[in-house]
Amino acid sequence: MYYIGVDLGTSALKLVMMNSKGELVKSVSKEYPIYFPHSGWSEQKPEDWFIAVKEGLKEICEGAKEKIAGISFGGQMHGLVILDKDDNVLRPAILWNDGRSTEETDYLNNVIGKEKLSKLTANIAFAGFTAPKILWVKNNEPEIFAKISKIMLPKDYISYMLSGSFATDYSDASGMLLLDVKNKKWSSEMIEICSISENMLPKLFESFEVVGNIKPELAKELGLNEDIKIIAGAGDNAAAAIGTGTVGEGACNISLGTSGTIFISSQNFGVDKYNALHSFDHSDGKYHLMGCMLSAASCNKWWMEDILKTKDFSKEQENIDNLGENKVFFLPYLMGERSPHNDPAARGTFIGMSMDTKREDMTLAILEGVTFGLRDSLEVARSLGIEIKKTMICGGGAKSALWKKLVANIMNVEVEVPVSEEGPGFGAAILAAVGCKEYESVEAATKSIIKIKERIQPEPELVAKYEERYQKFRKIYPALKGIFKEIL
């Protein structure tokens, strides 16, 4: 049998097909537009996602339509999708990297209070989270707010369109600021604060649970069997963690995708005292801590394609040889920042240039800056007594040998590269297989499927150089923090 993972990314859709042995058989990508109506805003049309999903399913299932057993999802988190009573999309989805809800975020953190939010949801408010977006619609588009019948996350819109089941999973719901993460239920107090009702929210499932079957009319349209199971799936980072085998106590995964994350799985619920890291439910049924940067590989893409006007990323990196000695620093906050600073006003900054600064220095500064930013979150985890000696790595940035070396030495950890680097899509396919009883549990599936193809060890001399550079880097944001709001 075959299992399909649907990775609903921000830049593009990626579908992967896995067989019952856990081997990748095929992958398909589809693109859709992203809109920036105002500075700091980020939107997409849910209808575009579904068109891409249907096209992708037709393509990837060709030649294997009778053998598809299950479909699951890994999707961009936090996005607000709202439907009316007739299931019409009321407005474009407000995405995870949208920064418009600054006032609503401040209201939640400072009026409702961070301590209360943490008690109710295990997290504080970030502009990217879903609850501030709901309040923004209430405050700025009251005529639309009054028509809301269903509130859902991006991947759950696709699941709903495929199955008719109004459902979400605990890992993705954790990022809405509406879920009692510890007790795995909607928070009635947060629902009241957001002026909505619980029947507007989807039913909660574990990521590996079946939520329904594909709609008969859709199965007919796509030429698929009607008994294909639709499995809840997970937020993209939790799905990527499954795709890299990041389950169990203290396992770590770093994702260098459009956003950047450091993901630490745990058997037990926990919250850091400053809420600098997100405390979420994991797609294996347990818990995890996560630090999230809004811009990671997207910083490199911006630098290469928009500034240097090239798509040959490898060529730009091949002559870089001054590791640990670069005088240029880069703050990777092109869309504001989440962990650990929680500052939508933060912006990208180069500092330290001189007359002898070269193109390669600035390219290296981009990669270093993102890695330094991720280390900020790693340091929060270390302050909790969590010891991380190795990490898995995935995402587009993980294809760069240079970037993997930087991660190993800036963070002083062994970096493991899985055979499959498909990330959320592969993790979603594994969840589909577990949901269809191909494996008895997520942990059993990952132990059987995930293989390591490369290990990068930190080099003591380079670690020492980057320790010195990191201590300088961490002083830059505090020095510039007050300026960012003035220049917006």
PDB file of N, CA and C in Angstrom, residues 16-113:
ATOM      1  N   VAL A  16       4.381  13.845  -1.070  1.00  0.00           N
ATOM      2  CA  VAL A  16       5.289  12.707  -1.163  1.00  0.00           C
ATOM      3  C   VAL A  16       4.499  11.413  -1.001  1.00  0.00           C
ATOM      4  N   MET A  17       4.945  10.402  -1.713  1.00  0.00           N
ATOM      5  CA  MET A  17       4.324   9.087  -1.610  1.00  0.00           C
ATOM      6  C   MET A  17       5.321   8.118  -1.002  1.00  0.00           C
ATOM      7  N   MET A  18       4.883   7.372   0.003  1.00  0.00           N
ATOM      8  CA  MET A  18       5.724   6.409   0.700  1.00  0.00           C
ATOM      9  C   MET A  18       5.065   5.037   0.603  1.00  0.00           C
ATOM     10  N   ASN A  19       5.873   3.995   0.435  1.00  0.00           N
ATOM     11  CA  ASN A  19       5.304   2.644   0.433  1.00  0.00           C
ATOM     12  C   ASN A  19       5.274   2.069   1.837  1.00  0.00           C
ATOM     13  N   SER A  20       4.769   0.871   1.986  1.00  0.00           N
ATOM     14  CA  SER A  20       4.578   0.273   3.305  1.00  0.00           C
ATOM     15  C   SER A  20       5.899  -0.045   4.005  1.00  0.00           C
ATOM     16  N   LYS A  21       7.007  -0.043   3.245  1.00  0.00           N
ATOM     17  CA  LYS A  21       8.325  -0.262   3.846  1.00  0.00           C
ATOM     18  C   LYS A  21       8.955   1.029   4.352  1.00  0.00           C
ATOM     19  N   GLY A  22       8.276   2.138   4.122  1.00  0.00           N
ATOM     20  CA  GLY A  22       8.817   3.426   4.549  1.00  0.00           C
ATOM     21  C   GLY A  22       9.740   4.050   3.527  1.00  0.00           C
ATOM     22  N   GLU A  23       9.689   3.562   2.297  1.00  0.00           N
ATOM     23  CA  GLU A  23      10.548   4.089   1.232  1.00  0.00           C
ATOM     24  C   GLU A  23       9.802   5.146   0.430  1.00  0.00           C
ATOM     25  N   LEU A  24      10.483   6.242   0.120  1.00  0.00           N
ATOM     26  CA  LEU A  24       9.885   7.268  -0.712  1.00  0.00           C
ATOM     27  C   LEU A  24       9.805   6.783  -2.152  1.00  0.00           C
ATOM     28  N   VAL A  25       8.637   6.924  -2.738  1.00  0.00           N
ATOM     29  CA  VAL A  25       8.401   6.429  -4.093  1.00  0.00           C
ATOM     30  C   VAL A  25       8.360   7.564  -5.103  1.00  0.00           C
ATOM     31  N   LYS A  26       7.786   8.700  -4.690  1.00  0.00           N
ATOM     32  CA  LYS A  26       7.530   9.768  -5.648  1.00  0.00           C
ATOM     33  C   LYS A  26       7.251  11.056  -4.902  1.00  0.00           C
ATOM     34  N   SER A  27       7.548  12.185  -5.527  1.00  0.00           N
ATOM     35  CA  SER A  27       7.185  13.477  -4.944  1.00  0.00           C
ATOM     36  C   SER A  27       6.745  14.433  -6.045  1.00  0.00           C
ATOM     37  N   VAL A  28       5.890  15.355  -5.673  1.00  0.00           N
ATOM     38  CA  VAL A  28       5.331  16.324  -6.615  1.00  0.00           C
ATOM     39  C   VAL A  28       5.262  17.680  -5.920  1.00  0.00           C
ATOM     40  N   SER A  29       5.577  18.738  -6.641  1.00  0.00           N
ATOM     41  CA  SER A  29       5.486  20.091  -6.079  1.00  0.00           C
ATOM     42  C   SER A  29       4.551  20.949  -6.917  1.00  0.00           C
ATOM     43  N   LYS A  30       3.827  21.820  -6.265  1.00  0.00           N
ATOM     44  CA  LYS A  30       2.940  22.777  -6.916  1.00  0.00           C
ATOM     45  C   LYS A  30       3.089  24.127  -6.211  1.00  0.00           C
ATOM     46  N   GLU A  31       3.043  25.181  -6.992  1.00  0.00           N
ATOM     47  CA  GLU A  31       3.188  26.511  -6.414  1.00  0.00           C
ATOM     48  C   GLU A  31       1.855  27.245  -6.394  1.00  0.00           C
ATOM     49  N   TYR A  32       1.767  28.236  -5.507  1.00  0.00           N
ATOM     50  CA  TYR A  32       0.615  29.128  -5.447  1.00  0.00           C
ATOM     51  C   TYR A  32       1.120  30.469  -4.944  1.00  0.00           C
ATOM     52  N   PRO A  33       0.401  31.532  -5.242  1.00  0.00           N
ATOM     53  CA  PRO A  33       0.910  32.869  -4.893  1.00  0.00           C
ATOM     54  C   PRO A  33       0.780  33.195  -3.414  1.00  0.00           C
ATOM     55  N   ILE A  34       1.586  34.134  -2.983  1.00  0.00           N
ATOM     56  CA  ILE A  34       1.491  34.721  -1.648  1.00  0.00           C
ATOM     57  C   ILE A  34       1.365  36.222  -1.837  1.00  0.00           C
ATOM     58  N   TYR A  35       0.551  36.842  -1.007  1.00  0.00           N
ATOM     59  CA  TYR A  35       0.245  38.259  -1.183  1.00  0.00           C
ATOM     60  C   TYR A  35       0.714  39.056   0.036  1.00  0.00           C
ATOM     61  N   PHE A  36       1.239  40.256  -0.232  1.00  0.00           N
ATOM     62  CA  PHE A  36       1.698  41.165   0.818  1.00  0.00           C
ATOM     63  C   PHE A  36       0.976  42.497   0.638  1.00  0.00           C
ATOM     64  N   PRO A  37      -0.294  42.588   1.068  1.00  0.00           N
ATOM     65  CA  PRO A  37      -1.099  43.792   0.809  1.00  0.00           C
ATOM     66  C   PRO A  37      -0.528  45.063   1.431  1.00  0.00           C
ATOM     67  N   HIS A  38       0.133  44.910   2.570  1.00  0.00           N
ATOM     68  CA  HIS A  38       0.774  46.034   3.248  1.00  0.00           C
ATOM     69  C   HIS A  38       2.084  45.531   3.851  1.00  0.00           C
ATOM     70  N   SER A  39       2.949  46.443   4.220  1.00  0.00           N
ATOM     71  CA  SER A  39       4.213  46.058   4.850  1.00  0.00           C
ATOM     72  C   SER A  39       3.940  45.252   6.124  1.00  0.00           C
ATOM     73  N   GLY A  40       4.548  44.082   6.217  1.00  0.00           N
ATOM     74  CA  GLY A  40       4.372  43.230   7.383  1.00  0.00           C
ATOM     75  C   GLY A  40       3.175  42.308   7.311  1.00  0.00           C
ATOM     76  N   TRP A  41       2.343  42.428   6.248  1.00  0.00           N
ATOM     77  CA  TRP A  41       1.195  41.548   6.072  1.00  0.00           C
ATOM     78  C   TRP A  41       1.572  40.389   5.156  1.00  0.00           C
ATOM     79  N   SER A  42       0.913  39.258   5.337  1.00  0.00           N
ATOM     80  CA  SER A  42       1.211  38.069   4.537  1.00  0.00           C
ATOM     81  C   SER A  42      -0.055  37.222   4.438  1.00  0.00           C
ATOM     82  N   GLU A  43      -0.540  37.008   3.203  1.00  0.00           N
ATOM     83  CA  GLU A  43      -1.806  36.307   3.003  1.00  0.00           C
ATOM     84  C   GLU A  43      -1.720  35.318   1.840  1.00  0.00           C
ATOM     85  N   GLN A  44      -2.581  34.313   1.882  1.00  0.00           N
ATOM     86  CA  GLN A  44      -2.794  33.409   0.757  1.00  0.00           C
ATOM     87  C   GLN A  44      -4.278  33.072   0.662  1.00  0.00           C
ATOM     88  N   LYS A  45      -4.693  32.614  -0.522  1.00  0.00           N
ATOM     89  CA  LYS A  45      -6.081  32.230  -0.727  1.00  0.00           C
ATOM     90  C   LYS A  45      -6.225  30.718  -0.524  1.00  0.00           C
ATOM     91  N   PRO A  46      -7.018  30.295   0.444  1.00  0.00           N
ATOM     92  CA  PRO A  46      -7.209  28.858   0.672  1.00  0.00           C
ATOM     93  C   PRO A  46      -7.670  28.107  -0.581  1.00  0.00           C
ATOM     94  N   GLU A  47      -8.447  28.780  -1.411  1.00  0.00           N
ATOM     95  CA  GLU A  47      -8.902  28.135  -2.645  1.00  0.00           C
ATOM     96  C   GLU A  47      -7.717  27.745  -3.530  1.00  0.00           C
ATOM     97  N   ASP A  48      -6.661  28.568  -3.525  1.00  0.00           N
ATOM     98  CA  ASP A  48      -5.457  28.244  -4.306  1.00  0.00           C
ATOM     99  C   ASP A  48      -4.794  26.980  -3.780  1.00  0.00           C
ATOM    100  N   TRP A  49      -4.799  26.819  -2.445  1.00  0.00           N
ATOM    101  CA  TRP A  49      -4.209  25.608  -1.862  1.00  0.00           C
ATOM    102  C   TRP A  49      -4.937  24.365  -2.370  1.00  0.00           C
ATOM    103  N   PHE A  50      -6.268  24.423  -2.339  1.00  0.00           N
ATOM    104  CA  PHE A  50      -7.035  23.228  -2.679  1.00  0.00           C
ATOM    105  C   PHE A  50      -6.904  22.874  -4.157  1.00  0.00           C
ATOM    106  N   ILE A  51      -6.857  23.881  -5.005  1.00  0.00           N
ATOM    107  CA  ILE A  51      -6.614  23.624  -6.433  1.00  0.00           C
ATOM    108  C   ILE A  51      -5.284  22.913  -6.611  1.00  0.00           C
ATOM    109  N   ALA A  52      -4.244  23.400  -5.914  1.00  0.00           N
ATOM    110  CA  ALA A  52      -2.910  22.790  -6.011  1.00  0.00           C
ATOM    111  C   ALA A  52      -2.921  21.364  -5.463  1.00  0.00           C
ATOM    112  N   VAL A  53      -3.665  21.141  -4.372  1.00  0.00           N
ATOM    113  CA  VAL A  53      -3.731  19.797  -3.782  1.00  0.00           C
ATOM    114  C   VAL A  53      -4.378  18.820  -4.756  1.00  0.00           C
ATOM    115  N   LYS A  54      -5.478  19.212  -5.361  1.00  0.00           N
ATOM    116  CA  LYS A  54      -6.151  18.318  -6.313  1.00  0.00           C
ATOM    117  C   LYS A  54      -5.257  18.014  -7.511  1.00  0.00           C
ATOM    118  N   GLU A  55      -4.576  19.035  -8.030  1.00  0.00           N
ATOM    119  CA  GLU A  55      -3.668  18.806  -9.154  1.00  0.00           C
ATOM    120  C   GLU A  55      -2.524  17.889  -8.735  1.00  0.00           C
ATOM    121  N   GLY A  56      -2.006  18.129  -7.528  1.00  0.00           N
ATOM    122  CA  GLY A  56      -0.904  17.315  -7.030  1.00  0.00           C
ATOM    123  C   GLY A  56      -1.307  15.867  -6.799  1.00  0.00           C
ATOM    124  N   LEU A  57      -2.507  15.646  -6.259  1.00  0.00           N
ATOM    125  CA  LEU A  57      -2.981  14.282  -6.025  1.00  0.00           C
ATOM    126  C   LEU A  57      -3.176  13.531  -7.342  1.00  0.00           C
ATOM    127  N   LYS A  58      -3.716  14.200  -8.347  1.00  0.00           N
ATOM    128  CA  LYS A  58      -3.883  13.561  -9.655  1.00  0.00           C
ATOM    129  C   LYS A  58      -2.542  13.094 -10.204  1.00  0.00           C
ATOM    130  N   GLU A  59      -1.532  13.948 -10.031  1.00  0.00           N
ATOM    131  CA  GLU A  59      -0.215  13.638 -10.587  1.00  0.00           C
ATOM    132  C   GLU A  59       0.502  12.547  -9.801  1.00  0.00           C
ATOM    133  N   ILE A  60       0.495  12.660  -8.483  1.00  0.00           N
ATOM    134  CA  ILE A  60       1.283  11.721  -7.694  1.00  0.00           C
ATOM    135  C   ILE A  60       0.630  10.340  -7.624  1.00  0.00           C
ATOM    136  N   CYS A  61      -0.696  10.285  -7.768  1.00  0.00           N
ATOM    137  CA  CYS A  61      -1.390   9.001  -7.681  1.00  0.00           C
ATOM    138  C   CYS A  61      -1.441   8.253  -9.015  1.00  0.00           C
ATOM    139  N   GLU A  62      -1.002   8.898 -10.074  1.00  0.00           N
ATOM    140  CA  GLU A  62      -1.042   8.266 -11.383  1.00  0.00           C
ATOM    141  C   GLU A  62      -0.269   6.948 -11.369  1.00  0.00           C
ATOM    142  N   GLY A  63      -0.930   5.889 -11.782  1.00  0.00           N
ATOM    143  CA  GLY A  63      -0.305   4.574 -11.826  1.00  0.00           C
ATOM    144  C   GLY A  63      -0.401   3.798 -10.526  1.00  0.00           C
ATOM    145  N   ALA A  64      -0.953   4.440  -9.471  1.00  0.00           N
ATOM    146  CA  ALA A  64      -1.039   3.744  -8.180  1.00  0.00           C
ATOM    147  C   ALA A  64      -2.366   4.021  -7.479  1.00  0.00           C
ATOM    148  N   LYS A  65      -3.367   4.430  -8.232  1.00  0.00           N
ATOM    149  CA  LYS A  65      -4.622   4.886  -7.640  1.00  0.00           C
ATOM    150  C   LYS A  65      -5.304   3.826  -6.781  1.00  0.00           C
ATOM    151  N   GLU A  66      -5.159   2.572  -7.146  1.00  0.00           N
ATOM    152  CA  GLU A  66      -5.833   1.501  -6.409  1.00  0.00           C
ATOM    153  C   GLU A  66      -5.110   1.123  -5.120  1.00  0.00           C
ATOM    154  N   LYS A  67      -3.892   1.646  -4.948  1.00  0.00           N
ATOM    155  CA  LYS A  67      -3.077   1.235  -3.802  1.00  0.00           C
ATOM    156  C   LYS A  67      -2.920   2.324  -2.742  1.00  0.00           C
ATOM    157  N   ILE A  68      -3.609   3.460  -2.903  1.00  0.00           N
ATOM    158  CA  ILE A  68      -3.501   4.543  -1.929  1.00  0.00           C
ATOM    159  C   ILE A  68      -4.376   4.206  -0.714  1.00  0.00           C
ATOM    160  N   ALA A  69      -3.750   4.111   0.449  1.00  0.00           N
ATOM    161  CA  ALA A  69      -4.499   3.745   1.659  1.00  0.00           C
ATOM    162  C   ALA A  69      -4.853   4.947   2.515  1.00  0.00           C
ATOM    163  N   GLY A  70      -3.961   5.922   2.603  1.00  0.00           N
ATOM    164  CA  GLY A  70      -4.210   7.045   3.497  1.00  0.00           C
ATOM    165  C   GLY A  70      -3.500   8.310   3.060  1.00  0.00           C
ATOM    166  N   ILE A  71      -4.068   9.439   3.440  1.00  0.00           N
ATOM    167  CA  ILE A  71      -3.503  10.762   3.164  1.00  0.00           C
ATOM    168  C   ILE A  71      -3.453  11.531   4.473  1.00  0.00           C
ATOM    169  N   SER A  72      -2.315  12.150   4.750  1.00  0.00           N
ATOM    170  CA  SER A  72      -2.194  12.988   5.940  1.00  0.00           C
ATOM    171  C   SER A  72      -1.447  14.268   5.575  1.00  0.00           C
ATOM    172  N   PHE A  73      -1.213  15.114   6.570  1.00  0.00           N
ATOM    173  CA  PHE A  73      -0.777  16.476   6.290  1.00  0.00           C
ATOM    174  C   PHE A  73       0.306  16.960   7.254  1.00  0.00           C
ATOM    175  N   GLY A  74       1.159  17.810   6.722  1.00  0.00           N
ATOM    176  CA  GLY A  74       2.024  18.658   7.513  1.00  0.00           C
ATOM    177  C   GLY A  74       1.815  20.048   6.962  1.00  0.00           C
ATOM    178  N   GLY A  75       1.434  21.007   7.774  1.00  0.00           N
ATOM    179  CA  GLY A  75       1.061  22.294   7.192  1.00  0.00           C
ATOM    180  C   GLY A  75       1.598  23.474   7.947  1.00  0.00           C
ATOM    181  N   GLN A  76       1.780  24.578   7.222  1.00  0.00           N
ATOM    182  CA  GLN A  76       2.162  25.838   7.853  1.00  0.00           C
ATOM    183  C   GLN A  76       1.210  26.118   9.007  1.00  0.00           C
ATOM    184  N   MET A  77       1.765  26.492  10.139  1.00  0.00           N
ATOM    185  CA  MET A  77       0.978  26.654  11.361  1.00  0.00           C
ATOM    186  C   MET A  77       0.389  28.057  11.490  1.00  0.00           C
ATOM    187  N   HIS A  78      -0.531  28.202  12.433  1.00  0.00           N
ATOM    188  CA  HIS A  78      -1.024  29.480  12.952  1.00  0.00           C
ATOM    189  C   HIS A  78      -1.935  30.264  12.015  1.00  0.00           C
ATOM    190  N   GLY A  79      -1.950  29.960  10.723  1.00  0.00           N
ATOM    191  CA  GLY A  79      -2.727  30.749   9.778  1.00  0.00           C
ATOM    192  C   GLY A  79      -4.214  30.722  10.087  1.00  0.00           C
ATOM    193  N   LEU A  80      -4.878  31.844   9.887  1.00  0.00           N
ATOM    194  CA  LEU A  80      -6.306  31.950  10.178  1.00  0.00           C
ATOM    195  C   LEU A  80      -7.118  31.765   8.902  1.00  0.00           C
ATOM    196  N   VAL A  81      -7.888  30.678   8.867  1.00  0.00           N
ATOM    197  CA  VAL A  81      -8.833  30.416   7.777  1.00  0.00           C
ATOM    198  C   VAL A  81     -10.228  30.467   8.382  1.00  0.00           C
ATOM    199  N   ILE A  82     -11.096  31.305   7.820  1.00  0.00           N
ATOM    200  CA  ILE A  82     -12.450  31.443   8.374  1.00  0.00           C
ATOM    201  C   ILE A  82     -13.494  31.235   7.266  1.00  0.00           C
ATOM    202  N   LEU A  83     -14.523  30.460   7.625  1.00  0.00           N
ATOM    203  CA  LEU A  83     -15.603  30.144   6.703  1.00  0.00           C
ATOM    204  C   LEU A  83     -16.938  30.633   7.264  1.00  0.00           C
ATOM    205  N   ASP A  84     -17.895  30.896   6.356  1.00  0.00           N
ATOM    206  CA  ASP A  84     -19.233  31.259   6.798  1.00  0.00           C
ATOM    207  C   ASP A  84     -20.098  30.006   6.923  1.00  0.00           C
ATOM    208  N   LYS A  85     -21.375  30.178   7.182  1.00  0.00           N
ATOM    209  CA  LYS A  85     -22.262  29.036   7.420  1.00  0.00           C
ATOM    210  C   LYS A  85     -22.438  28.150   6.188  1.00  0.00           C
ATOM    211  N   ASP A  86     -22.133  28.698   5.013  1.00  0.00           N
ATOM    212  CA  ASP A  86     -22.231  27.923   3.769  1.00  0.00           C
ATOM    213  C   ASP A  86     -20.870  27.409   3.303  1.00  0.00           C
ATOM    214  N   ASP A  87     -19.880  27.484   4.191  1.00  0.00           N
ATOM    215  CA  ASP A  87     -18.513  27.021   3.923  1.00  0.00           C
ATOM    216  C   ASP A  87     -17.777  27.843   2.871  1.00  0.00           C
ATOM    217  N   ASN A  88     -18.200  29.077   2.678  1.00  0.00           N
ATOM    218  CA  ASN A  88     -17.452  29.989   1.815  1.00  0.00           C
ATOM    219  C   ASN A  88     -16.306  30.619   2.608  1.00  0.00           C
ATOM    220  N   VAL A  89     -15.138  30.746   1.995  1.00  0.00           N
ATOM    221  CA  VAL A  89     -14.005  31.414   2.633  1.00  0.00           C
ATOM    222  C   VAL A  89     -14.319  32.904   2.730  1.00  0.00           C
ATOM    223  N   LEU A  90     -14.223  33.454   3.927  1.00  0.00           N
ATOM    224  CA  LEU A  90     -14.638  34.833   4.159  1.00  0.00           C
ATOM    225  C   LEU A  90     -13.595  35.872   3.766  1.00  0.00           C
ATOM    226  N   ARG A  91     -12.334  35.496   3.840  1.00  0.00           N
ATOM    227  CA  ARG A  91     -11.252  36.418   3.481  1.00  0.00           C
ATOM    228  C   ARG A  91      -9.991  35.593   3.244  1.00  0.00           C
ATOM    229  N   PRO A  92      -8.978  36.161   2.578  1.00  0.00           N
ATOM    230  CA  PRO A  92      -7.720  35.416   2.440  1.00  0.00           C
ATOM    231  C   PRO A  92      -7.159  35.020   3.803  1.00  0.00           C
ATOM    232  N   ALA A  93      -6.497  33.887   3.844  1.00  0.00           N
ATOM    233  CA  ALA A  93      -5.899  33.410   5.092  1.00  0.00           C
ATOM    234  C   ALA A  93      -4.799  34.359   5.542  1.00  0.00           C
ATOM    235  N   ILE A  94      -4.799  34.689   6.823  1.00  0.00           N
ATOM    236  CA  ILE A  94      -3.727  35.497   7.412  1.00  0.00           C
ATOM    237  C   ILE A  94      -2.673  34.522   7.916  1.00  0.00           C
ATOM    238  N   LEU A  95      -1.449  34.627   7.389  1.00  0.00           N
ATOM    239  CA  LEU A  95      -0.445  33.586   7.581  1.00  0.00           C
ATOM    240  C   LEU A  95       0.364  33.751   8.864  1.00  0.00           C
ATOM    241  N   TRP A  96       1.149  32.722   9.132  1.00  0.00           N
ATOM    242  CA  TRP A  96       1.979  32.643  10.338  1.00  0.00           C
ATOM    243  C   TRP A  96       2.979  33.794  10.443  1.00  0.00           C
ATOM    244  N   ASN A  97       3.471  34.295   9.301  1.00  0.00           N
ATOM    245  CA  ASN A  97       4.504  35.335   9.330  1.00  0.00           C
ATOM    246  C   ASN A  97       3.921  36.727   9.127  1.00  0.00           C
ATOM    247  N   ASP A  98       2.622  36.869   9.331  1.00  0.00           N
ATOM    248  CA  ASP A  98       1.940  38.151   9.231  1.00  0.00           C
ATOM    249  C   ASP A  98       2.082  38.902  10.553  1.00  0.00           C
ATOM    250  N   GLY A  99       2.439  40.185  10.473  1.00  0.00           N
ATOM    251  CA  GLY A  99       2.706  40.941  11.704  1.00  0.00           C
ATOM    252  C   GLY A  99       1.699  42.022  12.019  1.00  0.00           C
ATOM    253  N   ARG A 100       0.501  41.966  11.420  1.00  0.00           N
ATOM    254  CA  ARG A 100      -0.453  43.065  11.577  1.00  0.00           C
ATOM    255  C   ARG A 100      -1.075  43.148  12.967  1.00  0.00           C
ATOM    256  N   SER A 101      -1.055  42.052  13.715  1.00  0.00           N
ATOM    257  CA  SER A 101      -1.822  41.998  14.970  1.00  0.00           C
ATOM    258  C   SER A 101      -1.006  42.446  16.178  1.00  0.00           C
ATOM    259  N   THR A 102      -0.164  43.448  15.993  1.00  0.00           N
ATOM    260  CA  THR A 102       0.683  43.931  17.098  1.00  0.00           C
ATOM    261  C   THR A 102      -0.159  44.443  18.268  1.00  0.00           C
ATOM    262  N   GLU A 103      -1.186  45.239  17.965  1.00  0.00           N
ATOM    263  CA  GLU A 103      -2.017  45.788  19.042  1.00  0.00           C
ATOM    264  C   GLU A 103      -2.752  44.686  19.792  1.00  0.00           C
ATOM    265  N   GLU A 104      -3.263  43.711  19.049  1.00  0.00           N
ATOM    266  CA  GLU A 104      -3.986  42.607  19.670  1.00  0.00           C
ATOM    267  C   GLU A 104      -3.053  41.739  20.507  1.00  0.00           C
ATOM    268  N   THR A 105      -1.823  41.551  20.018  1.00  0.00           N
ATOM    269  CA  THR A 105      -0.824  40.789  20.772  1.00  0.00           C
ATOM    270  C   THR A 105      -0.473  41.507  22.063  1.00  0.00           C
ATOM    271  N   ASP A 106      -0.298  42.819  21.972  1.00  0.00           N
ATOM    272  CA  ASP A 106      -0.002  43.610  23.171  1.00  0.00           C
ATOM    273  C   ASP A 106      -1.171  43.550  24.156  1.00  0.00           C
ATOM    274  N   TYR A 107      -2.383  43.590  23.646  1.00  0.00           N
ATOM    275  CA  TYR A 107      -3.562  43.492  24.518  1.00  0.00           C
ATOM    276  C   TYR A 107      -3.564  42.161  25.272  1.00  0.00           C
ATOM    277  N   LEU A 108      -3.312  41.082  24.549  1.00  0.00           N
ATOM    278  CA  LEU A 108      -3.322  39.769  25.195  1.00  0.00           C
ATOM    279  C   LEU A 108      -2.214  39.658  26.233  1.00  0.00           C
ATOM    280  N   ASN A 109      -1.015  40.099  25.876  1.00  0.00           N
ATOM    281  CA  ASN A 109       0.126  39.952  26.784  1.00  0.00           C
ATOM    282  C   ASN A 109       0.083  40.912  27.969  1.00  0.00           C
ATOM    283  N   ASN A 110      -0.414  42.137  27.732  1.00  0.00           N
ATOM    284  CA  ASN A 110      -0.299  43.175  28.756  1.00  0.00           C
ATOM    285  C   ASN A 110      -1.602  43.464  29.502  1.00  0.00           C
ATOM    286  N   VAL A 111      -2.748  43.214  28.873  1.00  0.00           N
ATOM    287  CA  VAL A 111      -4.029  43.439  29.549  1.00  0.00           C
ATOM    288  C   VAL A 111      -4.561  42.126  30.126  1.00  0.00           C
ATOM    289  N   ILE A 112      -4.697  41.130  29.279  1.00  0.00           N
ATOM    290  CA  ILE A 112      -5.052  39.802  29.803  1.00  0.00           C
ATOM    291  C   ILE A 112      -3.911  39.289  30.672  1.00  0.00           C
ATOM    292  N   GLY A 113      -2.684  39.489  30.207  1.00  0.00           N
ATOM    293  CA  GLY A 113      -1.502  39.184  31.015  1.00  0.00           C
ATOM    294  C   GLY A 113      -0.806  37.898  30.606  1.00  0.00           C
TER     295      GLY A 113
END
